[in-house]
Structures are given as structure tokens and as C-alpha cells.
PDB file of C-alpha atoms and ligand atoms in Angstrom:
ATOM      1  CA  MET Q 926     110.565 170.976  85.595  1.00 42.00           C
ATOM      2  CA  CYS Q 927     107.935 168.838  84.058  1.00 48.00           C
ATOM      3  CA  PRO Q 928     108.152 169.061  80.276  1.00 50.00           C
ATOM      4  CA  VAL Q 929     104.408 169.451  80.095  1.00 52.00           C
ATOM      5  CA  LEU Q 930     104.395 172.540  82.255  1.00 50.00           C
ATOM      6  CA  SER Q 931     107.525 174.091  80.857  1.00 50.00           C
ATOM      7  CA  HIS Q 932     105.426 175.033  77.854  1.00 50.00           C
ATOM      8  CA  LEU Q 933     102.815 176.764  79.952  1.00 50.00           C
ATOM      9  CA  ASP Q 934     104.261 179.976  81.193  1.00 52.00           C
ATOM     10  CA  GLY Q 935     101.393 182.383  80.985  1.00 55.00           C
ATOM     11  CA  ARG Q 936     101.519 183.277  77.335  1.00 62.00           C
ATOM     12  CA  PHE Q 937      97.909 182.427  76.706  1.00 70.00           C
ATOM     13  CA  GLU Q 938      95.153 184.912  76.108  1.00 74.00           C
ATOM     14  CA  SER Q 939      92.386 182.632  77.274  1.00 79.00           C
ATOM     15  CA  ALA Q 940      91.841 179.536  79.340  1.00 76.00           C
ATOM     16  CA  ASP Q 941      90.608 177.786  76.207  1.00 78.00           C
ATOM     17  CA  ALA Q 942      93.779 178.562  74.327  1.00 81.00           C
ATOM     18  CA  GLU Q 943      95.832 177.299  77.225  1.00 78.00           C
ATOM     19  CA  ALA Q 944      93.777 174.122  77.507  1.00 75.00           C
ATOM     20  CA  GLU Q 945      94.113 173.461  73.809  1.00 79.00           C
ATOM     21  CA  HIS Q 946      97.829 173.986  73.940  1.00 82.00           C
ATOM     22  CA  ARG Q 947      98.172 171.837  77.014  1.00 79.00           C
ATOM     23  CA  ILE Q 948      96.535 168.823  75.419  1.00 82.00           C
ATOM     24  CA  ALA Q 949      98.587 169.282  72.258  1.00 86.00           C
ATOM     25  CA  VAL Q 950     101.734 169.218  74.387  1.00 85.00           C
ATOM     26  CA  LEU Q 951     100.548 166.121  76.199  1.00 87.00           C
ATOM     27  CA  TYR Q 952     100.054 164.343  72.879  1.00 90.00           C
ATOM     28  CA  GLN Q 953     103.432 165.500  71.683  1.00 92.00           C
ATOM     29  CA  GLU Q 954     105.249 164.372  74.818  1.00 91.00           C
ATOM     30  CA  PHE Q 955     103.435 161.158  75.618  1.00 93.00           C
ATOM     31  CA  GLY Q 956     101.172 160.187  72.722  1.00 94.00           C
ATOM     32  CA  GLY Q 957     103.676 158.125  70.727  1.00 95.00           C
ATOM     33  CA  PRO Q 958     105.272 156.182  73.592  1.00 95.00           C
ATOM     34  CA  LEU Q 959     101.889 155.584  75.172  1.00 96.00           C
ATOM     35  CA  LEU Q 960     100.396 154.290  71.918  1.00 96.00           C
ATOM     36  CA  ARG Q 961     103.300 151.875  71.447  1.00 94.00           C
ATOM     37  CA  HIS Q 962     102.820 150.670  74.978  1.00 93.00           C
ATOM     38  CA  VAL Q 963      99.030 150.327  74.842  1.00 95.00           C
ATOM     39  CA  ARG Q 964      99.091 148.439  71.531  1.00 93.00           C
ATOM     40  CA  LYS Q 965     100.780 145.542  73.272  1.00 88.00           C
ATOM     41  CA  SER Q 966      97.817 145.126  75.598  1.00 88.00           C
ATOM     42  CA  THR Q 967      95.099 145.596  72.968  1.00 88.00           C
ATOM     43  CA  GLY Q 968      96.434 142.729  70.907  1.00 83.00           C
ATOM     44  CA  ASN Q 969      97.631 145.231  68.304  1.00 79.00           C
ATOM     45  CA  ASP Q 970      94.106 146.605  67.853  1.00 91.00           C
ATOM     46  CA  LEU Q 971      95.224 150.048  66.705  1.00 94.00           C
ATOM     47  CA  GLN Q 972      91.821 151.725  66.783  1.00 95.00           C
ATOM     48  CA  TRP Q 973      91.193 150.562  70.334  1.00 96.00           C
ATOM     49  CA  ALA Q 974      94.723 151.575  71.374  1.00 96.00           C
ATOM     50  CA  GLU Q 975      94.226 155.067  69.936  1.00 96.00           C
ATOM     51  CA  ASP Q 976      90.952 155.446  71.820  1.00 96.00           C
ATOM     52  CA  VAL Q 977      92.659 154.355  75.047  1.00 97.00           C
ATOM     53  CA  VAL Q 978      95.505 156.842  74.548  1.00 96.00           C
ATOM     54  CA  GLN Q 979      93.074 159.642  73.854  1.00 94.00           C
ATOM     55  CA  GLU Q 980      91.001 158.898  76.944  1.00 95.00           C
ATOM     56  CA  THR Q 981      94.141 158.610  79.070  1.00 95.00           C
ATOM     57  CA  LEU Q 982      95.514 161.949  77.919  1.00 93.00           C
ATOM     58  CA  VAL Q 983      92.159 163.662  78.349  1.00 90.00           C
ATOM     59  CA  ARG Q 984      92.058 162.426  81.944  1.00 91.00           C
ATOM     60  CA  ALA Q 985      95.544 163.801  82.506  1.00 90.00           C
ATOM     61  CA  TRP Q 986      94.609 167.074  80.894  1.00 86.00           C
ATOM     62  CA  ARG Q 987      91.630 167.444  83.220  1.00 86.00           C
ATOM     63  CA  ASN Q 988      93.868 166.978  86.221  1.00 82.00           C
ATOM     64  CA  SER Q 989      96.222 169.891  86.378  1.00 75.00           C
ATOM     65  CA  ALA Q 990      97.701 168.781  89.734  1.00 79.00           C
ATOM     66  CA  ARG Q 991      99.058 165.630  88.117  1.00 83.00           C
ATOM     67  CA  LEU Q 992     100.631 167.551  85.278  1.00 80.00           C
ATOM     68  CA  GLN Q 993     102.967 169.073  87.820  1.00 83.00           C
ATOM     69  CA  TRP Q 994     104.379 165.682  88.714  1.00 89.00           C
ATOM     70  CA  GLU Q 995     107.870 164.888  87.555  1.00 90.00           C
ATOM     71  CA  PRO Q 996     107.894 163.066  84.197  1.00 91.00           C
ATOM     72  CA  GLY Q 997     108.727 159.627  85.624  1.00 94.00           C
ATOM     73  CA  LEU Q 998     105.774 159.748  87.964  1.00 95.00           C
ATOM     74  CA  LEU Q 999     103.468 161.215  85.325  1.00 94.00           C
ATOM     75  CA  TRP Q1000     104.494 158.436  82.914  1.00 95.00           C
ATOM     76  CA  ALA Q1001     103.870 155.743  85.553  1.00 96.00           C
ATOM     77  CA  TRP Q1002     100.461 157.245  86.230  1.00 96.00           C
ATOM     78  CA  LEU Q1003      99.598 157.427  82.519  1.00 96.00           C
ATOM     79  CA  LEU Q1004     100.550 153.758  82.074  1.00 96.00           C
ATOM     80  CA  THR Q1005      98.362 152.822  85.006  1.00 96.00           C
ATOM     81  CA  VAL Q1006      95.389 154.865  83.810  1.00 96.00           C
ATOM     82  CA  ALA Q1007      95.705 153.397  80.309  1.00 96.00           C
ATOM     83  CA  ARG Q1008      95.904 149.865  81.702  1.00 95.00           C
ATOM     84  CA  ARG Q1009      92.749 150.370  83.729  1.00 95.00           C
ATOM     85  CA  ILE Q1010      90.933 151.683  80.635  1.00 95.00           C
ATOM     86  CA  VAL Q1011      92.036 148.619  78.642  1.00 94.00           C
ATOM     87  CA  ILE Q1012      90.909 146.270  81.424  1.00 91.00           C
ATOM     88  CA  ASP Q1013      87.529 148.023  81.699  1.00 90.00           C
ATOM     89  CA  GLY Q1014      87.132 147.769  77.933  1.00 91.00           C
ATOM     90  CA  ARG Q1015      87.978 144.091  77.967  1.00 87.00           C
ATOM     91  CA  ARG Q1016      85.432 143.502  80.715  1.00 83.00           C
ATOM     92  CA  ARG Q1017      82.741 145.291  78.716  1.00 84.00           C
ATOM     93  CA  LYS Q1018      83.595 143.412  75.562  1.00 80.00           C
ATOM     94  CA  SER Q1019      83.657 140.114  77.349  1.00 74.00           C
ATOM     95  CA  VAL Q1020      80.480 138.161  76.727  1.00 50.00           C
ATOM     96  CA  ARG Q1021      81.457 135.010  78.508  1.00 49.00           C
ATOM     97  CA  PRO Q1022      79.132 134.020  81.335  1.00 46.00           C
ATOM     98  CA  HIS Q1023      80.483 134.770  84.763  1.00 46.00           C
ATOM     99  CA  GLU Q1024      80.516 131.200  85.987  1.00 41.00           C
ATOM    100  CA  VAL Q1025      82.721 129.965  83.172  1.00 43.00           C
ATOM    101  CA  GLU Q1026      86.357 129.849  84.209  1.00 45.00           C
ATOM    102  CA  PRO Q1027      88.807 131.443  81.824  1.00 47.00           C
ATOM    103  CA  PRO Q1028      91.562 129.063  80.770  1.00 47.00           C
ATOM    104  CA  GLU Q1029      94.342 128.500  83.243  1.00 51.00           C
ATOM    105  CA  VAL Q1030      97.397 130.559  82.599  1.00 52.00           C
ATOM    106  CA  ASP Q1031      99.606 127.889  81.193  1.00 47.00           C
ATOM    107  CA  MET Q1032     103.049 128.556  82.518  1.00 47.00           C
ATOM    108  CA  MET Q1033     104.753 125.808  80.564  1.00 43.00           C
ATOM    109  CA  ALA Q1034     103.354 126.529  77.136  1.00 46.00           C
ATOM    110  CA  VAL Q1035     105.969 129.079  76.253  1.00 43.00           C
ATOM    111  CA  PRO Q1036     107.749 128.540  72.977  1.00 46.00           C
ATOM    112  CA  ASP Q1037     111.458 129.217  73.111  1.00 46.00           C
ATOM    113  CA  GLY Q1038     113.596 130.946  70.563  1.00 52.00           C
ATOM    114  CA  SER Q1039     112.617 134.568  71.118  1.00 62.00           C
ATOM    115  CA  GLU Q1040     113.532 137.216  73.611  1.00 66.00           C
ATOM    116  CA  ARG Q1041     109.905 137.601  74.546  1.00 67.00           C
ATOM    117  CA  ALA Q1042     109.487 133.894  75.253  1.00 74.00           C
ATOM    118  CA  LEU Q1043     112.652 133.866  77.340  1.00 76.00           C
ATOM    119  CA  SER Q1044     111.342 136.756  79.316  1.00 85.00           C
ATOM    120  CA  ALA Q1045     108.002 134.982  79.796  1.00 89.00           C
ATOM    121  CA  ILE Q1046     109.862 131.977  81.175  1.00 91.00           C
ATOM    122  CA  VAL Q1047     111.730 134.174  83.631  1.00 92.00           C
ATOM    123  CA  VAL Q1048     108.464 135.757  84.751  1.00 94.00           C
ATOM    124  CA  ALA Q1049     106.809 132.347  85.123  1.00 95.00           C
ATOM    125  CA  ASP Q1050     109.768 131.154  87.205  1.00 94.00           C
ATOM    126  CA  ALA Q1051     109.573 134.219  89.409  1.00 95.00           C
ATOM    127  CA  LEU Q1052     105.857 133.722  89.913  1.00 96.00           C
ATOM    128  CA  ARG Q1053     106.440 130.101  90.856  1.00 96.00           C
ATOM    129  CA  SER Q1054     108.979 131.032  93.487  1.00 96.00           C
ATOM    130  CA  LEU Q1055     106.528 133.281  95.317  1.00 97.00           C
ATOM    131  CA  SER Q1056     104.655 131.910  98.311  1.00 98.00           C
ATOM    132  CA  ASP Q1057     101.368 130.179  97.482  1.00 97.00           C
ATOM    133  CA  GLU Q1058      99.385 133.000  99.089  1.00 97.00           C
ATOM    134  CA  HIS Q1059     101.114 135.654  97.047  1.00 98.00           C
ATOM    135  CA  ARG Q1060     100.962 133.754  93.770  1.00 97.00           C
ATOM    136  CA  GLU Q1061      97.308 132.906  94.264  1.00 97.00           C
ATOM    137  CA  VAL Q1062      96.122 136.505  94.601  1.00 98.00           C
ATOM    138  CA  ILE Q1063      98.102 137.590  91.535  1.00 97.00           C
ATOM    139  CA  GLU Q1064      96.570 134.757  89.529  1.00 96.00           C
ATOM    140  CA  GLN Q1065      93.058 135.357  90.787  1.00 97.00           C
ATOM    141  CA  THR Q1066      93.082 139.103  90.138  1.00 97.00           C
ATOM    142  CA  TYR Q1067      95.258 140.470  87.380  1.00 95.00           C
ATOM    143  CA  LEU Q1068      95.872 137.310  85.388  1.00 95.00           C
ATOM    144  CA  ARG Q1069      92.128 136.660  85.188  1.00 93.00           C
ATOM    145  CA  ASP Q1070      90.894 140.234  84.827  1.00 91.00           C
ATOM    146  CA  ARG Q1071      89.137 140.090  88.176  1.00 93.00           C
ATOM    147  CA  THR Q1072      88.727 142.825  90.746  1.00 95.00           C
ATOM    148  CA  ILE Q1073      89.780 142.491  94.367  1.00 97.00           C
ATOM    149  CA  SER Q1074      86.239 141.782  95.554  1.00 97.00           C
ATOM    150  CA  GLU Q1075      85.611 139.175  92.849  1.00 97.00           C
ATOM    151  CA  ALA Q1076      88.833 137.387  93.761  1.00 98.00           C
ATOM    152  CA  ALA Q1077      88.024 137.659  97.470  1.00 98.00           C
ATOM    153  CA  ALA Q1078      84.672 135.927  96.924  1.00 98.00           C
ATOM    154  CA  ILE Q1079      86.338 133.123  94.971  1.00 97.00           C
ATOM    155  CA  LEU Q1080      89.145 132.652  97.471  1.00 97.00           C
ATOM    156  CA  GLY Q1081      86.871 133.010 100.494  1.00 98.00           C
ATOM    157  CA  ILE Q1082      89.065 135.625 102.167  1.00 97.00           C
ATOM    158  CA  PRO Q1083      88.349 139.294 102.962  1.00 98.00           C
ATOM    159  CA  PRO Q1084      89.005 141.865 100.197  1.00 97.00           C
ATOM    160  CA  GLY Q1085      91.445 143.660 102.483  1.00 97.00           C
ATOM    161  CA  THR Q1086      93.485 140.485 102.734  1.00 98.00           C
ATOM    162  CA  VAL Q1087      93.580 140.112  98.951  1.00 98.00           C
ATOM    163  CA  LYS Q1088      94.729 143.712  98.625  1.00 98.00           C
ATOM    164  CA  SER Q1089      97.416 143.341 101.243  1.00 98.00           C
ATOM    165  CA  ARG Q1090      98.707 140.025  99.849  1.00 98.00           C
ATOM    166  CA  LEU Q1091      98.809 141.576  96.399  1.00 98.00           C
ATOM    167  CA  TYR Q1092     100.943 144.358  97.756  1.00 98.00           C
ATOM    168  CA  TYR Q1093     103.531 142.051  99.280  1.00 98.00           C
ATOM    169  CA  GLY Q1094     103.287 139.603  96.385  1.00 98.00           C
ATOM    170  CA  ILE Q1095     103.836 142.232  93.713  1.00 98.00           C
ATOM    171  CA  ARG Q1096     106.704 143.765  95.671  1.00 97.00           C
ATOM    172  CA  ALA Q1097     108.314 140.330  96.000  1.00 97.00           C
ATOM    173  CA  LEU Q1098     107.770 139.618  92.305  1.00 97.00           C
ATOM    174  CA  ARG Q1099     109.348 142.908  91.373  1.00 96.00           C
ATOM    175  CA  GLU Q1100     112.397 142.143  93.512  1.00 95.00           C
ATOM    176  CA  LEU Q1101     112.777 138.736  91.862  1.00 95.00           C
ATOM    177  CA  LEU Q1102     112.433 140.203  88.375  1.00 94.00           C
ATOM    178  CA  ARG Q1103     114.906 142.918  89.160  1.00 92.00           C
ATOM    179  CA  ASP Q1104     117.418 140.330  90.350  1.00 90.00           C
ATOM    180  CA  LYS Q1105     116.896 138.470  87.082  1.00 85.00           C
ATOM    181  CA  GLY Q1106     117.279 141.648  85.093  1.00 80.00           C
ATOM    182  CA  VAL Q1107     113.826 141.842  83.543  1.00 75.00           C
ATOM    183  CA  ALA Q1108     112.143 144.362  85.821  1.00 61.00           C
ATOM    184  CA  GLY Q1109     111.295 147.700  84.332  1.00 51.00           C
TER     185      GLY Q1109
ATOM    186  CA  MET F1292      95.625 152.789 102.407  1.00 86.00           C
ATOM    187  CA  HIS F1293      99.235 152.578 101.192  1.00 95.00           C
ATOM    188  CA  ASP F1294      98.957 148.870 100.404  1.00 95.00           C
ATOM    189  CA  GLY F1295      96.398 149.683  97.693  1.00 97.00           C
ATOM    190  CA  VAL F1296      99.192 150.819  95.396  1.00 98.00           C
ATOM    191  CA  ALA F1297      99.839 147.336  93.978  1.00 98.00           C
ATOM    192  CA  ALA F1298      96.157 146.700  93.252  1.00 98.00           C
ATOM    193  CA  TYR F1299      95.961 150.191  91.773  1.00 98.00           C
ATOM    194  CA  VAL F1300      98.927 149.565  89.482  1.00 98.00           C
ATOM    195  CA  LEU F1301      97.343 146.287  88.357  1.00 97.00           C
ATOM    196  CA  GLY F1302      94.015 148.038  87.743  1.00 96.00           C
ATOM    197  CA  VAL F1303      92.089 145.548  89.897  1.00 96.00           C
ATOM    198  CA  LEU F1304      90.659 147.828  92.585  1.00 97.00           C
ATOM    199  CA  ASP F1305      86.880 148.032  92.636  1.00 94.00           C
ATOM    200  CA  ASP F1306      85.567 151.360  91.309  1.00 93.00           C
ATOM    201  CA  SER F1307      84.998 153.160  94.624  1.00 94.00           C
ATOM    202  CA  GLU F1308      88.372 152.073  95.989  1.00 95.00           C
ATOM    203  CA  HIS F1309      90.061 152.973  92.743  1.00 94.00           C
ATOM    204  CA  GLU F1310      88.750 156.517  92.997  1.00 93.00           C
ATOM    205  CA  ALA F1311      89.657 156.752  96.666  1.00 96.00           C
ATOM    206  CA  PHE F1312      93.177 155.595  95.893  1.00 96.00           C
ATOM    207  CA  GLU F1313      93.552 158.171  93.115  1.00 94.00           C
ATOM    208  CA  ARG F1314      92.804 160.874  95.660  1.00 93.00           C
ATOM    209  CA  HIS F1315      95.242 159.336  98.128  1.00 96.00           C
ATOM    210  CA  LEU F1316      97.926 159.196  95.450  1.00 95.00           C
ATOM    211  CA  GLU F1317      97.690 162.935  94.905  1.00 92.00           C
ATOM    212  CA  VAL F1318      98.943 163.584  98.418  1.00 93.00           C
ATOM    213  CA  CYS F1319     101.046 160.532  99.311  1.00 96.00           C
ATOM    214  CA  GLU F1320     104.671 160.687  98.248  1.00 96.00           C
ATOM    215  CA  GLN F1321     105.319 157.148  99.455  1.00 97.00           C
ATOM    216  CA  CYS F1322     102.691 155.752  97.108  1.00 97.00           C
ATOM    217  CA  GLN F1323     103.894 157.995  94.289  1.00 97.00           C
ATOM    218  CA  ALA F1324     107.369 156.505  94.666  1.00 97.00           C
ATOM    219  CA  GLU F1325     105.967 152.981  94.736  1.00 97.00           C
ATOM    220  CA  LEU F1326     103.831 153.662  91.691  1.00 97.00           C
ATOM    221  CA  VAL F1327     106.981 154.482  89.730  1.00 97.00           C
ATOM    222  CA  GLU F1328     108.708 151.336  91.021  1.00 96.00           C
ATOM    223  CA  LEU F1329     105.829 149.005  90.249  1.00 97.00           C
ATOM    224  CA  ALA F1330     104.439 150.595  87.081  1.00 95.00           C
ATOM    225  CA  GLU F1331     105.952 148.071  84.687  1.00 92.00           C
ATOM    226  CA  VAL F1332     105.402 144.887  86.686  1.00 95.00           C
ATOM    227  CA  PRO F1333     101.989 144.354  85.011  1.00 95.00           C
ATOM    228  CA  ASP F1334     103.701 144.458  81.612  1.00 92.00           C
ATOM    229  CA  ARG F1335     105.902 141.569  82.697  1.00 93.00           C
ATOM    230  CA  LEU F1336     102.799 139.633  83.773  1.00 94.00           C
ATOM    231  CA  ASP F1337     101.212 140.423  80.391  1.00 91.00           C
ATOM    232  CA  GLU F1338     103.957 138.350  78.803  1.00 88.00           C
ATOM    233  CA  LEU F1339     102.398 135.335  80.513  1.00 87.00           C
ATOM    234  CA  LYS F1340      98.883 136.264  79.456  1.00 80.00           C
ATOM    235  CA  GLN F1341      99.925 136.596  75.842  1.00 68.00           C
ATOM    236  CA  ALA F1342     102.175 133.575  75.617  1.00 57.00           C
ATOM    237  CA  PRO F1343     100.407 131.310  73.135  1.00 51.00           C
ATOM    238  CA  SER F1344      99.349 127.953  74.472  1.00 45.00           C
ATOM    239  CA  ALA F1345     100.931 124.909  72.867  1.00 39.00           C
ATOM    240  CA  SER F1346      97.722 122.981  73.233  1.00 37.00           C
ATOM    241  CA  GLU F1347      94.435 123.603  74.950  1.00 38.00           C
ATOM    242  CA  ASP F1348      94.479 120.057  76.253  1.00 37.00           C
ATOM    243  CA  ASP F1349      97.726 120.373  78.122  1.00 40.00           C
ATOM    244  CA  PRO F1350      97.171 120.007  81.832  1.00 42.00           C
ATOM    245  CA  PRO F1351      97.552 123.381  83.471  1.00 45.00           C
ATOM    246  CA  MET F1352     100.679 123.910  85.459  1.00 48.00           C
ATOM    247  CA  SER F1353      99.808 123.439  89.089  1.00 45.00           C
ATOM    248  CA  MET F1354     100.360 126.842  90.563  1.00 46.00           C
ATOM    249  CA  SER F1355      98.689 126.963  93.912  1.00 42.00           C
ATOM    250  CA  ARG F1356      98.530 123.478  95.276  1.00 40.00           C
TER     251      ARG F1356
HETATM  252 ZN1  LIG J 750     100.167 156.094 100.400  1.00 83.77          ZN
END
């Protein structure tokens, strides 16, 4: 049974008390791991990371159906929700004009000597061994903080095509990373 | 609809599609399973985003051509 729900077995006198308990349990179960995870994508901005975790857990708390998911699925969903909140925040904070290209992702500029850098090299290699079509949509969406429709306009292909190529590209990337032992 | 799971995991769906996919995810076990499989792929890609550049003047690695 989901650890979140195992604490909720009808011992509450009111809906408010249950809701309060439920969010406390969510924080207890997921708050720490989620904060550690989110900090990596906020550039160690702790205040921002804490806000993201809070918003993520509040969204989960509002959605009782999801709290019945098994923990692995709930965790994957929480990571995804948190990532989207970080990306939205970065888009809002971004003041660069739309027509200015962000710097190319420089695949070669990876210093060696650390586990993280080694892993980045493996990921860069995996990305390079994808087909051009698959690599291109990954670069033009996630790696540049662009949505599907923004990338579609830039690439001159339909949004549905971007979405579908992303699907096969990300699946292929995951297979490659798993073979190399760095997939999660 | 199922192929939206990768874009969803990456957080790059446009708002209306993102919401539609969230509703789909509630009822689709196939996409739930794929969400678990793919959930950490973006973290691997983040390692590229955060890798410090040696020099801004370095020619970018040719990725698509
Ligand atoms: Zn589905």
C-alpha cells in the first residue's frame, strides 16, 4: 500500500484534520528527497527549491487519486511536476528577448576528473549516437527550455511530429543510457 | 495520446496539452509505466545543461548537420 495512504485509515474527526495530516505525511515521505532533487535544477537556489517542493506537494495533496498510486509512480509524477514548475519559473524569470538564441549546448566542453563530468560525457555520447531527427527535437525542446509548439515553429515541422519524435528519441536515449549504466 | 509521455516527462508540452495529458495519465496504465521508466532521463540531460563551458568562443559541437 502506498505509504501516504497507509496513514489515512479513517481516524480523523474532520476533513480539515485529515487534509492537514495528509500534507504533513507527504512532506515527511517526499519532502527531503524532493528538495535534494530539485536543488540540482535550481542551481542550488534553496529558497526557490523550497518553493517548488511546496507547490509540488500541494498539487499532490489536492489530487487524492494520485496519492493512491504506488510509491514509484507517485515519485516519478512528483519529479515531473517539480520539473515543470522549475521550467515555468525559469521561463518567467528569463528576460532575454525571444529572438536571441541561447548558447549552443557545448557537448565537448566537459571537464574530466569527476564522476559528474564522466556521466555528462556518456550522456553527450548517447545523444550523438541518436538519429539526427531524434537528437534535433531533444535539443530544440528540453535543452533550450522550449515547448513543443515553439520548437515546431523553429524546425518547420508539425507539433505532432515533434512530440512523436521526442517520444522515440527519448526512449532510444534511455535505452542507450541504460546500456551504459547511467540510466535511472 | 500515449506518445505525449516523453514530452510530459520533459515538461515541454504546451499548457493545454499538458493538462490533457495529466488527465490521460490518471487512467492510462501504459503511460504510468512509461512515466516511471523515463522519469530520470531529464536529469541525465541536465548534466549537459549544467556542464560548464570551457570557453564561450569555442565552436559549438555540430549536433544536427
Ligand atoms: Zn497512455
